[in-house]
CSV table of C-alpha atoms in Angstrom, one decimal:
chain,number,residue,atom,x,y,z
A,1099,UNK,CA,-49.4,-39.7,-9.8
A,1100,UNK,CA,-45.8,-39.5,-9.2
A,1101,UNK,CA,-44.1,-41.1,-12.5
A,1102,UNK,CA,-41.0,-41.9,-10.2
A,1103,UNK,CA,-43.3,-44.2,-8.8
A,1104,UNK,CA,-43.3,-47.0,-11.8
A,1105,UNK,CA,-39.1,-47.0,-11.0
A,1106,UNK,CA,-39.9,-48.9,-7.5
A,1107,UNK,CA,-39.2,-52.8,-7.5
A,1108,UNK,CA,-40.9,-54.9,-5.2
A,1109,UNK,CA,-39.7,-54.9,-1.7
A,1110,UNK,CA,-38.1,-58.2,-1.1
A,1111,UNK,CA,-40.0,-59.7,0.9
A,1112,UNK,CA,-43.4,-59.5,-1.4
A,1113,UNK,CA,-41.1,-61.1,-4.0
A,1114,UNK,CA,-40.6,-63.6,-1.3
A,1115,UNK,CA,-44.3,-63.8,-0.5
A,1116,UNK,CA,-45.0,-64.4,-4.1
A,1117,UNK,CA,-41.8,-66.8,-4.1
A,1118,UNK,CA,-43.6,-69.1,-1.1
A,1119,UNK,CA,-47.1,-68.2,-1.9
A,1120,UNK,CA,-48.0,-71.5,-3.8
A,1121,UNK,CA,-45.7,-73.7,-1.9
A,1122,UNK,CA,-47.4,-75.8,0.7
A,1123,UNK,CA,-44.6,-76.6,4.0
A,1124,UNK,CA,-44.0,-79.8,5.8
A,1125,UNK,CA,-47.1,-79.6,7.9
A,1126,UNK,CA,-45.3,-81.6,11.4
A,1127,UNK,CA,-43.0,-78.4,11.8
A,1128,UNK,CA,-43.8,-75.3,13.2
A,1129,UNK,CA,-42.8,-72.1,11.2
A,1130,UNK,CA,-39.7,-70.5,11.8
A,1131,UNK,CA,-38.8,-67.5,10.1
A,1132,UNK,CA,-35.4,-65.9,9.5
A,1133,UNK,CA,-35.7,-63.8,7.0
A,1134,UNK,CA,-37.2,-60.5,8.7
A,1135,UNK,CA,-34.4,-58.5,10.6
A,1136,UNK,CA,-36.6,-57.6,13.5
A,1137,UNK,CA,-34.8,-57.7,16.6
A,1138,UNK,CA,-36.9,-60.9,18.9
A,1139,UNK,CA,-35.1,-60.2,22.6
A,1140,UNK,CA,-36.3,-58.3,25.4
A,1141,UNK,CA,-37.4,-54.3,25.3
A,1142,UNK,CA,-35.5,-53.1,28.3
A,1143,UNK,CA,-38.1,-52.2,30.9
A,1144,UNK,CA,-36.7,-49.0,31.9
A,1145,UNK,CA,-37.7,-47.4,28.3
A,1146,UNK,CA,-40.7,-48.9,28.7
A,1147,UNK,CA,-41.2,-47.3,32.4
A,1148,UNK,CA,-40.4,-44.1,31.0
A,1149,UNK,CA,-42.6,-44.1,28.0
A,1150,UNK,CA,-45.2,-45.1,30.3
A,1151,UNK,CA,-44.6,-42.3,33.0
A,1152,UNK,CA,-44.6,-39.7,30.1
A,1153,UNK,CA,-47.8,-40.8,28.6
A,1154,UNK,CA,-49.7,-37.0,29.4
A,1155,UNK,CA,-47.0,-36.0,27.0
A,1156,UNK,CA,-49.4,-37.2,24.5
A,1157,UNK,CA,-51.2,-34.0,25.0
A,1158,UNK,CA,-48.2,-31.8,23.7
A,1159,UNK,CA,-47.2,-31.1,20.1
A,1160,UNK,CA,-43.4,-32.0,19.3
A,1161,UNK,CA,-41.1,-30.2,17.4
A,1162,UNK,CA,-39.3,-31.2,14.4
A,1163,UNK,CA,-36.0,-30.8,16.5
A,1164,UNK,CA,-36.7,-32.6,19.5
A,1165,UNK,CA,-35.7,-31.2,23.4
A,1166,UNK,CA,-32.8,-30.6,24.3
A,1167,UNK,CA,-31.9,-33.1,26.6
A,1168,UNK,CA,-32.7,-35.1,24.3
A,1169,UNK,CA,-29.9,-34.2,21.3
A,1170,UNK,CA,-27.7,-33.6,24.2
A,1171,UNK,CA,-27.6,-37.4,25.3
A,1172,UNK,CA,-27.0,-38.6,21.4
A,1173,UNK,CA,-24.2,-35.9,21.8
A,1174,UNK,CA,-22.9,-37.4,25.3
A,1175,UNK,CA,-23.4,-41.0,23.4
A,1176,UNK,CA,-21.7,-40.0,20.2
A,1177,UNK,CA,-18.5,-38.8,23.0
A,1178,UNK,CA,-18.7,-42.0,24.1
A,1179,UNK,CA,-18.8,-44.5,21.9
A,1180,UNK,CA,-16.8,-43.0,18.7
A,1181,UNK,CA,-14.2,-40.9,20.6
A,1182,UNK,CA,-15.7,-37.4,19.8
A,1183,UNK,CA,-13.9,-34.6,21.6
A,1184,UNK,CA,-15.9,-32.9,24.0
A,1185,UNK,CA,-17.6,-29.2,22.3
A,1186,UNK,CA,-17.3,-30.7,19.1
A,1187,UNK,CA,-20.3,-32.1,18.3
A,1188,UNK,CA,-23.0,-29.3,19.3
A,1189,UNK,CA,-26.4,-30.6,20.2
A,1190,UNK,CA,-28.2,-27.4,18.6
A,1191,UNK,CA,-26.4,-27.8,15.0
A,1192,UNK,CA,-25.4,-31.1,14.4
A,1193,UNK,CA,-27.9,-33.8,15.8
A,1194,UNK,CA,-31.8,-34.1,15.1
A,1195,UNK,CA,-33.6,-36.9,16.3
A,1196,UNK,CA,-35.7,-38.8,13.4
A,1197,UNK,CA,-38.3,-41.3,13.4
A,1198,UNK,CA,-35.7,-44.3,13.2
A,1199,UNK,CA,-32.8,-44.8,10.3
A,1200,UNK,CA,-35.4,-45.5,7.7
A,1201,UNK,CA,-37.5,-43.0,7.0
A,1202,UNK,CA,-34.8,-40.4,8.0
A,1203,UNK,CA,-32.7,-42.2,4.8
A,1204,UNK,CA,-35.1,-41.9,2.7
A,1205,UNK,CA,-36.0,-38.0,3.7
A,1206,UNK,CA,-32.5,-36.6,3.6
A,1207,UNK,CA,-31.8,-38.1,0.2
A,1208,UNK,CA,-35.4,-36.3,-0.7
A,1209,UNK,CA,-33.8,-32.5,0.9
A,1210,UNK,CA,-29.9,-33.1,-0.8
A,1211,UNK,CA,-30.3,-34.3,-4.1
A,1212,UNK,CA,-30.3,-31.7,-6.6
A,1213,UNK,CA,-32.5,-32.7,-9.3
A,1214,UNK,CA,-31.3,-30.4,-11.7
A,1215,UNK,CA,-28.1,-32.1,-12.3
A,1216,UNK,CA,-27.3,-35.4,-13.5
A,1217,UNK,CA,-27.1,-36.7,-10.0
A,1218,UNK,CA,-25.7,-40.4,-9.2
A,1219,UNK,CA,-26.6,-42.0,-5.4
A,1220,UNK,CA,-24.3,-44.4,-5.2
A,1221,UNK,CA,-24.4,-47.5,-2.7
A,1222,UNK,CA,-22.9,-50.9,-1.7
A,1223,UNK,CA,-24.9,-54.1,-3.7
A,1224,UNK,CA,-26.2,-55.9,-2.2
A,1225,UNK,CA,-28.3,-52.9,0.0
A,1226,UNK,CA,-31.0,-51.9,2.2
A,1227,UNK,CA,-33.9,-51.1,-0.8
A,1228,UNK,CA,-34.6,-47.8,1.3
A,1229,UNK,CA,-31.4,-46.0,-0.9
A,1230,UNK,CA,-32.5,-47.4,-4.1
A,1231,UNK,CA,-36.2,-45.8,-3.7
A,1232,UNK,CA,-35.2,-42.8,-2.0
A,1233,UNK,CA,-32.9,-42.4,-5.2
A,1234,UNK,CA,-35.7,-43.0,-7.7
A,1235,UNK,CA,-38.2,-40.5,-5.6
A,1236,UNK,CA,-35.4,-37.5,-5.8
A,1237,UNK,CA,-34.8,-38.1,-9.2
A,1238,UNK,CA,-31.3,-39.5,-9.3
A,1239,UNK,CA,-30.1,-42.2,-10.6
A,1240,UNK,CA,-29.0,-45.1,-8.5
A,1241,UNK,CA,-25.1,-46.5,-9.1
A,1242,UNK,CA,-24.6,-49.8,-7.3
A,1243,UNK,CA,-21.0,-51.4,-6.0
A,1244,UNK,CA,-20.7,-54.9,-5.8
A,1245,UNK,CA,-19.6,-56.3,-2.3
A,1246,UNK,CA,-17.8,-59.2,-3.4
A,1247,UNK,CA,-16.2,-61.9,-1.4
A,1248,UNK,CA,-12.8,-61.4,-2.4
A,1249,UNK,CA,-12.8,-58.1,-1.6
A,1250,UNK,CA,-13.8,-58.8,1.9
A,1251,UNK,CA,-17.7,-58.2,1.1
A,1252,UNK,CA,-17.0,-53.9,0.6
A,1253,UNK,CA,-17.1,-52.2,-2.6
A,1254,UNK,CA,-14.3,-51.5,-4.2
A,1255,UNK,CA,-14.1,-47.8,-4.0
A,1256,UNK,CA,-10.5,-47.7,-6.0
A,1257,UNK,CA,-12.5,-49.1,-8.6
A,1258,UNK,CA,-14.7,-46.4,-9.3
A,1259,UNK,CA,-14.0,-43.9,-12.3
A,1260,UNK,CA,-13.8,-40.4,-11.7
A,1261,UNK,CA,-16.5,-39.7,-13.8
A,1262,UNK,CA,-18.4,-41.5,-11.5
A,1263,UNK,CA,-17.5,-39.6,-8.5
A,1264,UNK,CA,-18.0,-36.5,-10.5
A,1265,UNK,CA,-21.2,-37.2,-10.6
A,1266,UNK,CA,-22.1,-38.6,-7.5
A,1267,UNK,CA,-23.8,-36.7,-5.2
A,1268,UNK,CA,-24.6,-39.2,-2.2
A,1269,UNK,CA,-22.7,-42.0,-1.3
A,1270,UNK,CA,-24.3,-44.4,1.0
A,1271,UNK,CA,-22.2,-46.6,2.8
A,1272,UNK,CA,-23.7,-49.3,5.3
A,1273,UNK,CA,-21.2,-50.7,8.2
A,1274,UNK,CA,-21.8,-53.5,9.7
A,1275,UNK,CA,-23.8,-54.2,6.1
A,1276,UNK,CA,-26.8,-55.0,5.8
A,1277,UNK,CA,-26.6,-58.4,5.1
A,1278,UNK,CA,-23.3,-59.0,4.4
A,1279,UNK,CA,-22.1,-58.2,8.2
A,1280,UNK,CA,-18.8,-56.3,6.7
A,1281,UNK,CA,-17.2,-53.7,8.1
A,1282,UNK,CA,-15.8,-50.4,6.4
A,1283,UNK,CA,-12.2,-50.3,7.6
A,1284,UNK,CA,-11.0,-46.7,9.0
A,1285,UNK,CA,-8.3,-46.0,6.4
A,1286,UNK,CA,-11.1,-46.7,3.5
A,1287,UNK,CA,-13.5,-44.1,5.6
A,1288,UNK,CA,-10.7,-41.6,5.7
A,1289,UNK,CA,-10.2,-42.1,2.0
A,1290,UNK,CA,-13.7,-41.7,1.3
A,1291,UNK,CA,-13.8,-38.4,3.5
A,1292,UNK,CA,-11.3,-37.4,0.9
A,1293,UNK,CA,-12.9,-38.4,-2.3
A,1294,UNK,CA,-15.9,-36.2,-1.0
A,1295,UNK,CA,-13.7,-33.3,-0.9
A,1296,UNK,CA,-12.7,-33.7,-3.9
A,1297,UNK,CA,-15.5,-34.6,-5.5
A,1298,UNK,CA,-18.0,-32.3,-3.5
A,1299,UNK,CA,-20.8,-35.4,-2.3
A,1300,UNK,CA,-22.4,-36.6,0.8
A,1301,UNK,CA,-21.2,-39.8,2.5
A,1302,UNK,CA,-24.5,-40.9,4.0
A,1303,UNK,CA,-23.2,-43.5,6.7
A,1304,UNK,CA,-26.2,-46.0,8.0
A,1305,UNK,CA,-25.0,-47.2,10.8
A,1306,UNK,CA,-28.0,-48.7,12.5
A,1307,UNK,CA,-25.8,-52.4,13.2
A,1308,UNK,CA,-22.5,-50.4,14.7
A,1309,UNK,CA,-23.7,-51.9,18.2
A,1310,UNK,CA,-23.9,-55.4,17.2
A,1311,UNK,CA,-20.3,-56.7,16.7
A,1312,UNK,CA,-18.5,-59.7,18.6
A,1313,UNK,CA,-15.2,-58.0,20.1
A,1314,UNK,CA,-15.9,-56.0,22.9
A,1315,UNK,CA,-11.8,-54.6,23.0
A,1316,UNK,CA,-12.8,-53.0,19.3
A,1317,UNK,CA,-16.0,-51.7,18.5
A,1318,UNK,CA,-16.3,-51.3,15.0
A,1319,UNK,CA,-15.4,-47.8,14.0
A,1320,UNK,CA,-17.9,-45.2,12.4
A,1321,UNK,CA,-17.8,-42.0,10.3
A,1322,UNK,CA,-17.5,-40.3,13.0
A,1323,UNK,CA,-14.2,-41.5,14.7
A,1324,UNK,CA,-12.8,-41.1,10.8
A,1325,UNK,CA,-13.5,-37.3,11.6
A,1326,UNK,CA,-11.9,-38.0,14.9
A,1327,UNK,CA,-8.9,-39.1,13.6
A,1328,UNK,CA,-8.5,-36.2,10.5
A,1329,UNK,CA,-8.8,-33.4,13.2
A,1330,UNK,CA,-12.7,-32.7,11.3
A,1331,UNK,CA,-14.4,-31.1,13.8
A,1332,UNK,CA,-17.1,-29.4,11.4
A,1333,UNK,CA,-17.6,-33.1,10.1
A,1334,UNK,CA,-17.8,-31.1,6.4
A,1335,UNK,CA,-19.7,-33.9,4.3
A,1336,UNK,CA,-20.2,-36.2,6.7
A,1337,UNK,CA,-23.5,-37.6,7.9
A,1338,UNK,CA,-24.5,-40.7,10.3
A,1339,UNK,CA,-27.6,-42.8,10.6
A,1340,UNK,CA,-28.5,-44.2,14.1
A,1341,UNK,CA,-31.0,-46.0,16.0
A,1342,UNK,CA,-32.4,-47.6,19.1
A,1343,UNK,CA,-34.0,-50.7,16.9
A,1344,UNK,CA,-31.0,-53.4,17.0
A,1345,UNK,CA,-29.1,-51.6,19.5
A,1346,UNK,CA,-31.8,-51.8,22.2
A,1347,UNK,CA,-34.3,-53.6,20.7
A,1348,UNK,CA,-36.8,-51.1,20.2
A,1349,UNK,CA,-38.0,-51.3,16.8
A,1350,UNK,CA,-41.6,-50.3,17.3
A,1351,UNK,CA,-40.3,-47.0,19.4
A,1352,UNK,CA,-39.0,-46.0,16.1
A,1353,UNK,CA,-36.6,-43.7,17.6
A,1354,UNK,CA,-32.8,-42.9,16.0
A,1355,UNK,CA,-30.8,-39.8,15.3
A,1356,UNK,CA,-28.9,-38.3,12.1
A,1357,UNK,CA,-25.9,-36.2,13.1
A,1358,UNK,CA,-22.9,-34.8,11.4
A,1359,UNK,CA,-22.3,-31.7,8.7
A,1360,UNK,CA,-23.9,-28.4,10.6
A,1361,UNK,CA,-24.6,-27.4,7.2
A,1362,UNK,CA,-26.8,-30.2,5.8
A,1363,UNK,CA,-28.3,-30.9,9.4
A,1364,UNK,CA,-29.9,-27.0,9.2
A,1365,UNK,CA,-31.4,-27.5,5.8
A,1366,UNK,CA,-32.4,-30.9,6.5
A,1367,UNK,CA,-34.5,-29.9,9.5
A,1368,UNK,CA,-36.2,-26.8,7.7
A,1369,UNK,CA,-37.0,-30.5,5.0
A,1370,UNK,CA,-38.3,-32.1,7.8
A,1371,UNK,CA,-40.3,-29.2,9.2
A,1372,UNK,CA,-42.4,-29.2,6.2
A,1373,UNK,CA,-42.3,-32.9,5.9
A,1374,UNK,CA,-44.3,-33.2,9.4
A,1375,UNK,CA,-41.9,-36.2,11.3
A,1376,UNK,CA,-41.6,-34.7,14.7
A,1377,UNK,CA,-40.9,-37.8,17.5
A,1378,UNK,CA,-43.9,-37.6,20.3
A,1379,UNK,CA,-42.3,-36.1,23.3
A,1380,UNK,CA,-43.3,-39.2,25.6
A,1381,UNK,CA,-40.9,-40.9,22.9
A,1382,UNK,CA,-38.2,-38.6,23.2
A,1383,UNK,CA,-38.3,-39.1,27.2
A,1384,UNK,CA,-37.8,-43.0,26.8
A,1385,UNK,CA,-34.9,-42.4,24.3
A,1386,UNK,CA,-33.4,-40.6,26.7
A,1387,UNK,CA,-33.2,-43.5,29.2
A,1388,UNK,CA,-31.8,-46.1,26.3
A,1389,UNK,CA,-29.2,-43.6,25.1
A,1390,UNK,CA,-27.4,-42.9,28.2
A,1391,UNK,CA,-27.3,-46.8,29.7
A,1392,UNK,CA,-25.1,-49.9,28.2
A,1393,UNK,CA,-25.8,-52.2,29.9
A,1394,UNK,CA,-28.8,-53.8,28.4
A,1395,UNK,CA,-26.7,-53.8,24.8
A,1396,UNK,CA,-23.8,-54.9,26.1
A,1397,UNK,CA,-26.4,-57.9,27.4
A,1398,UNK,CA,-27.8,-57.6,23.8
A,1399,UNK,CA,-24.4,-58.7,22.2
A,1400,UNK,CA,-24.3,-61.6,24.8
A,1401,UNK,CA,-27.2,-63.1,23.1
A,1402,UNK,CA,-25.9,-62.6,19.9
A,1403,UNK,CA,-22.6,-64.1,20.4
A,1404,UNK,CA,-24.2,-67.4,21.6
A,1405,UNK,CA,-26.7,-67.6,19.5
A,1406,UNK,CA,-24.2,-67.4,15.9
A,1407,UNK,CA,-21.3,-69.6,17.9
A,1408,UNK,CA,-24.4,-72.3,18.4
A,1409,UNK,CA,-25.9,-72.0,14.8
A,1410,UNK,CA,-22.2,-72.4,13.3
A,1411,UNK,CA,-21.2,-74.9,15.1
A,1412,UNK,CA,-24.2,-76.7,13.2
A,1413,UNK,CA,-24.0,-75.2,10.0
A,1414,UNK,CA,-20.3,-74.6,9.3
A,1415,UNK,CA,-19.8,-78.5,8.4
A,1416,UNK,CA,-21.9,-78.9,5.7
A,1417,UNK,CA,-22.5,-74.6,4.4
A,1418,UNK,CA,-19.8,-72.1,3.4
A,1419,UNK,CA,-20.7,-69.9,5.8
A,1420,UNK,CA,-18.5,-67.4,8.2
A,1421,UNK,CA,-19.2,-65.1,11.4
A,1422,UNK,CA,-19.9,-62.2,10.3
A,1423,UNK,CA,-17.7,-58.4,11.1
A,1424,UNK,CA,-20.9,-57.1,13.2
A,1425,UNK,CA,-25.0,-57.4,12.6
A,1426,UNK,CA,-27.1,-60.2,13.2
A,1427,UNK,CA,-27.2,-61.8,9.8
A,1428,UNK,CA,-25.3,-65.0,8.1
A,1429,UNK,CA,-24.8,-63.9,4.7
A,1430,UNK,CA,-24.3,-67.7,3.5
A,1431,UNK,CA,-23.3,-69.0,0.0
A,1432,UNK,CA,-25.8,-72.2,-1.0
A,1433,UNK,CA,-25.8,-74.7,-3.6
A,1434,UNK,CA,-27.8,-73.9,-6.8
A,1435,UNK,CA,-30.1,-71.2,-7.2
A,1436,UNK,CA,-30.6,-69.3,-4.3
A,1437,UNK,CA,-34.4,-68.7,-4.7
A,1438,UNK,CA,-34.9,-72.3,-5.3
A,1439,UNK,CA,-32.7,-73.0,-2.6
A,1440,UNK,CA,-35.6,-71.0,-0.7
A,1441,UNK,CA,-38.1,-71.9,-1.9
A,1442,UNK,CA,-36.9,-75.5,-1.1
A,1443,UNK,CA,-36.1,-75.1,2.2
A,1444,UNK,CA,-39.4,-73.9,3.3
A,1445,UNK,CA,-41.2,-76.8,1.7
A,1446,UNK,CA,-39.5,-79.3,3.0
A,1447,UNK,CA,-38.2,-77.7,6.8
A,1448,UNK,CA,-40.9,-74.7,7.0
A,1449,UNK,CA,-37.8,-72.3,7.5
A,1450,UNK,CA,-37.7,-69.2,6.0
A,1451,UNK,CA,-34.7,-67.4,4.5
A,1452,UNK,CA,-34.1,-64.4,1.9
A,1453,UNK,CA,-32.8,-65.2,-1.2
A,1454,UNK,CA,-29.1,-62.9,-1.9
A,1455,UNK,CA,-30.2,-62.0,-5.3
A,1456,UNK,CA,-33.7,-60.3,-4.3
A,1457,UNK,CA,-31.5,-57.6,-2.0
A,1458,UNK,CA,-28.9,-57.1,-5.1
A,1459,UNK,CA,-29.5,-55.7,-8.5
A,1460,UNK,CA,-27.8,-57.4,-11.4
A,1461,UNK,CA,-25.3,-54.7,-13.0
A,1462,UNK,CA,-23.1,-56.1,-16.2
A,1463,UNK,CA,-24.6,-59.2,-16.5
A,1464,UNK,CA,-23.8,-60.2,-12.2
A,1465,UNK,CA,-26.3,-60.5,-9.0
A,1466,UNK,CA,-23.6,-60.3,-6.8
A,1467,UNK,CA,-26.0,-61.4,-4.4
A,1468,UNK,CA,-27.0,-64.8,-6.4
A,1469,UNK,CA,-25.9,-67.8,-4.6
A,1470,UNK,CA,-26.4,-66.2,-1.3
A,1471,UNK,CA,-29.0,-66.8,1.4
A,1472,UNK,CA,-29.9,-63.9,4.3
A,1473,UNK,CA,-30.8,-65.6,7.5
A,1474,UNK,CA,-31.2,-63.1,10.5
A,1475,UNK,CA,-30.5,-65.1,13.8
A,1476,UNK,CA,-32.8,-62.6,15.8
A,1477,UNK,CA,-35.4,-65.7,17.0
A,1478,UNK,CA,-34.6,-67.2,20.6
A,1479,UNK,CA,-32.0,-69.2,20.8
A,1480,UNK,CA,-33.6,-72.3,20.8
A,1481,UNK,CA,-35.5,-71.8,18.0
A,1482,UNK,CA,-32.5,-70.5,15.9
A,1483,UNK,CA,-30.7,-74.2,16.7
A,1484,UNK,CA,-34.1,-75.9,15.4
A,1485,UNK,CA,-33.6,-73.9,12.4
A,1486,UNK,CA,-29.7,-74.5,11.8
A,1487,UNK,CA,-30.5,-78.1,12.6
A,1488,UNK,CA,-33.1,-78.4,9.9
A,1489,UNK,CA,-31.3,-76.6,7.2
A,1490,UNK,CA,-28.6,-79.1,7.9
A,1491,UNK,CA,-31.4,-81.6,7.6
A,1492,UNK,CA,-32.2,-79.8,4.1
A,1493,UNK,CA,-28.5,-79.9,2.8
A,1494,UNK,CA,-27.7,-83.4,3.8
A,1495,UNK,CA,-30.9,-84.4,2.1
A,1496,UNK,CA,-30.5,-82.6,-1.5
């Protein structure tokens, strides 16, 4: 067996499992669970009816680089939504369509990492495990960068020695972030474009939350409207990380894109021919239909908005807790120990949360995750105001 292997942690939520496993909940309430980031609302039936219509597609072998019209809706989308200048994005070198944001993280960091140097992957901490494993499995070395309150929940990238960046050869950057909500301002993008040059890494940007923010007059920007805004049109170094999962609810479609640096993308697909990941054509059709309509996210981030204005409105009183920059989760600081805090909870409201410290590593002697509670507001709305009011039960109780 793979050595690499013995490097991975637990996922989080088997330490959570393990966490709960001998606690026995209230038994006159009904679970509720908030710790899973699984979007709850509505497929939209369009993308079903098109899955459904192109069901004898099932009959025809994909290939790794998907149709056409296919990469040339992300393009038209990418246009849209980030301000790309028409021609400069070309479907046939810089997009490939990818099995959702997850396993296309944890592939590219397989095809760039060069494992005969002494390679850093650096990403934000707290993080999505994905960067940490794909690390390991590559044979780098992670590098974590604390995203602290008081410095708006982002690393501090000035921070960072040149040393560091020397060695670096992907930096993954995660905005909205997963959990913390924050996003990466466009002068720090910019900057990080630069240290890239300079430094000659990969900013790997997951962007899988970008639709999910609160002001509809300023969608959060991504690495692509950085490019925008330098005049990049090769996108040299740059490569983002979508997906139809939050934005349209589609999780089990498991249909997203990568996109940037024509140079990684070609490499990366002659990866992922080998690596055997085409999307099923009949898959392909329905992504079509999600990509090129927003109305059904724009009714997405509806839902969203009321369901965080109902569940502060209850929590905010008696938990230091703020509206996140974009995502669905509360990223919430909590009295005491946060697993116990957990572990608490669920015994005495039968709610479920993720404790901060399970999605951070502890670098220097600090979790900067410790203290901190993930709850994902993705459950109906009703069920997400049972939950706030019983955690508020919980608090007021201790």
């Amino acid at each position: 067996m793979n050595t690499d292997l013995l490097q991975l942690q637990p996922y989080p939520f088997e330490k959570l499992r393990a966490l709960l496993g001998s606690v026995q909940p209230a038994a006159d309430k009904r679970a509720i669970a908030l710790s899973i980031g699984e979007p709850k609302h509505e497929s939209p039936a369009f993308v079903a009816k098109a899955l459904a219509d192109n069901l004898q597609q099932m009959a025809v072998y994909p290939t790794t680089v998907g149709l056409p019209i296919l990469r040339q809706a992300i393009t038209r989308w990418c246009e849209r939504r980030f301000g790309v200048p028409s021609g400069w994005l070309d479907a046939d070198k810089h997009v490939l369509p990818v099995n959702g944001t997850r396993e296309a993280l944890f592939a590219f960091t397989q095809a760039v990492v060069n494992r005969s140097a002494d390679g850093l992957v650096i990403s934000p901490n707290p993080f999505y495990q994905i960067y940490e494993g794909a690390a390991l499995l590559a044979g780098a070395t992670p590098h974590y960068l604390p995203c602290l309150d008081s410095n708006g929940f982002n690393p501090d990238f000035d921070a960072v020695s040149a040393e560091t960046w020397k060695r670096c050869q992907i930096l993954f950057i995660c905005s909205p972030g997963n959990p913390t909500g924050a996003l990466v301002p466009m002068e720090t993008l910019k900057k990080l474009i630069a240290l890239a040059d300079q430094y000659d890494f990969v900013i790997a940007a997951d962007e899988c939350y970008s639709e999910l923010y609160f002001d509809e007059q300023s969608p959060p920007p991504g690495l692509l409207s950085a490019c925008v805004e330098l005049g990049r049109s090769d996108f040299k170094r740059c490569v983002v990380f979508h997906s139809l999962s939050k934005r349209s609810n589609l999780p089990g479609l498991r249909s997203g894109f990568v996109a940037g640096d024509a140079e990684i993308i070609k490499p990366f697909l002659l990866y992922r021919t080998y690596h055997g990941c085409a999307m099923p054509v009949q898959t392909q059709l329905a992504s079509i239909a999600a990509w090129n309509d927003e109305e059904h996210v724009l009714a997405n981030r509806d839902l969203y908005r009321e369901k965080f204005d109902a569940v502060l409105e209850i929590l905010a009183p008696v938990l230091d807790v703020q509206r996140p920059d974009g995502g669905f989760y509360l990223w919430a600081k909590v009295p005491g120990d946060d697993a116990e805090f957990c572990r608490g909870l669920f015994e005495a409201q039968h709610v479920t949360v993720v404790p901060g410290s399970y999605l951070s590593r502890e670098v220097d002697g600090v979790n900067p995750g410790a203290g901190r509670v993930r709850m994902a507001l993705v459950a109906p709305l009703a069920e997400c105001i049972e939950a706030a009011e019983r955690i508020r039960t919980f608090l007021q109780n201790r």
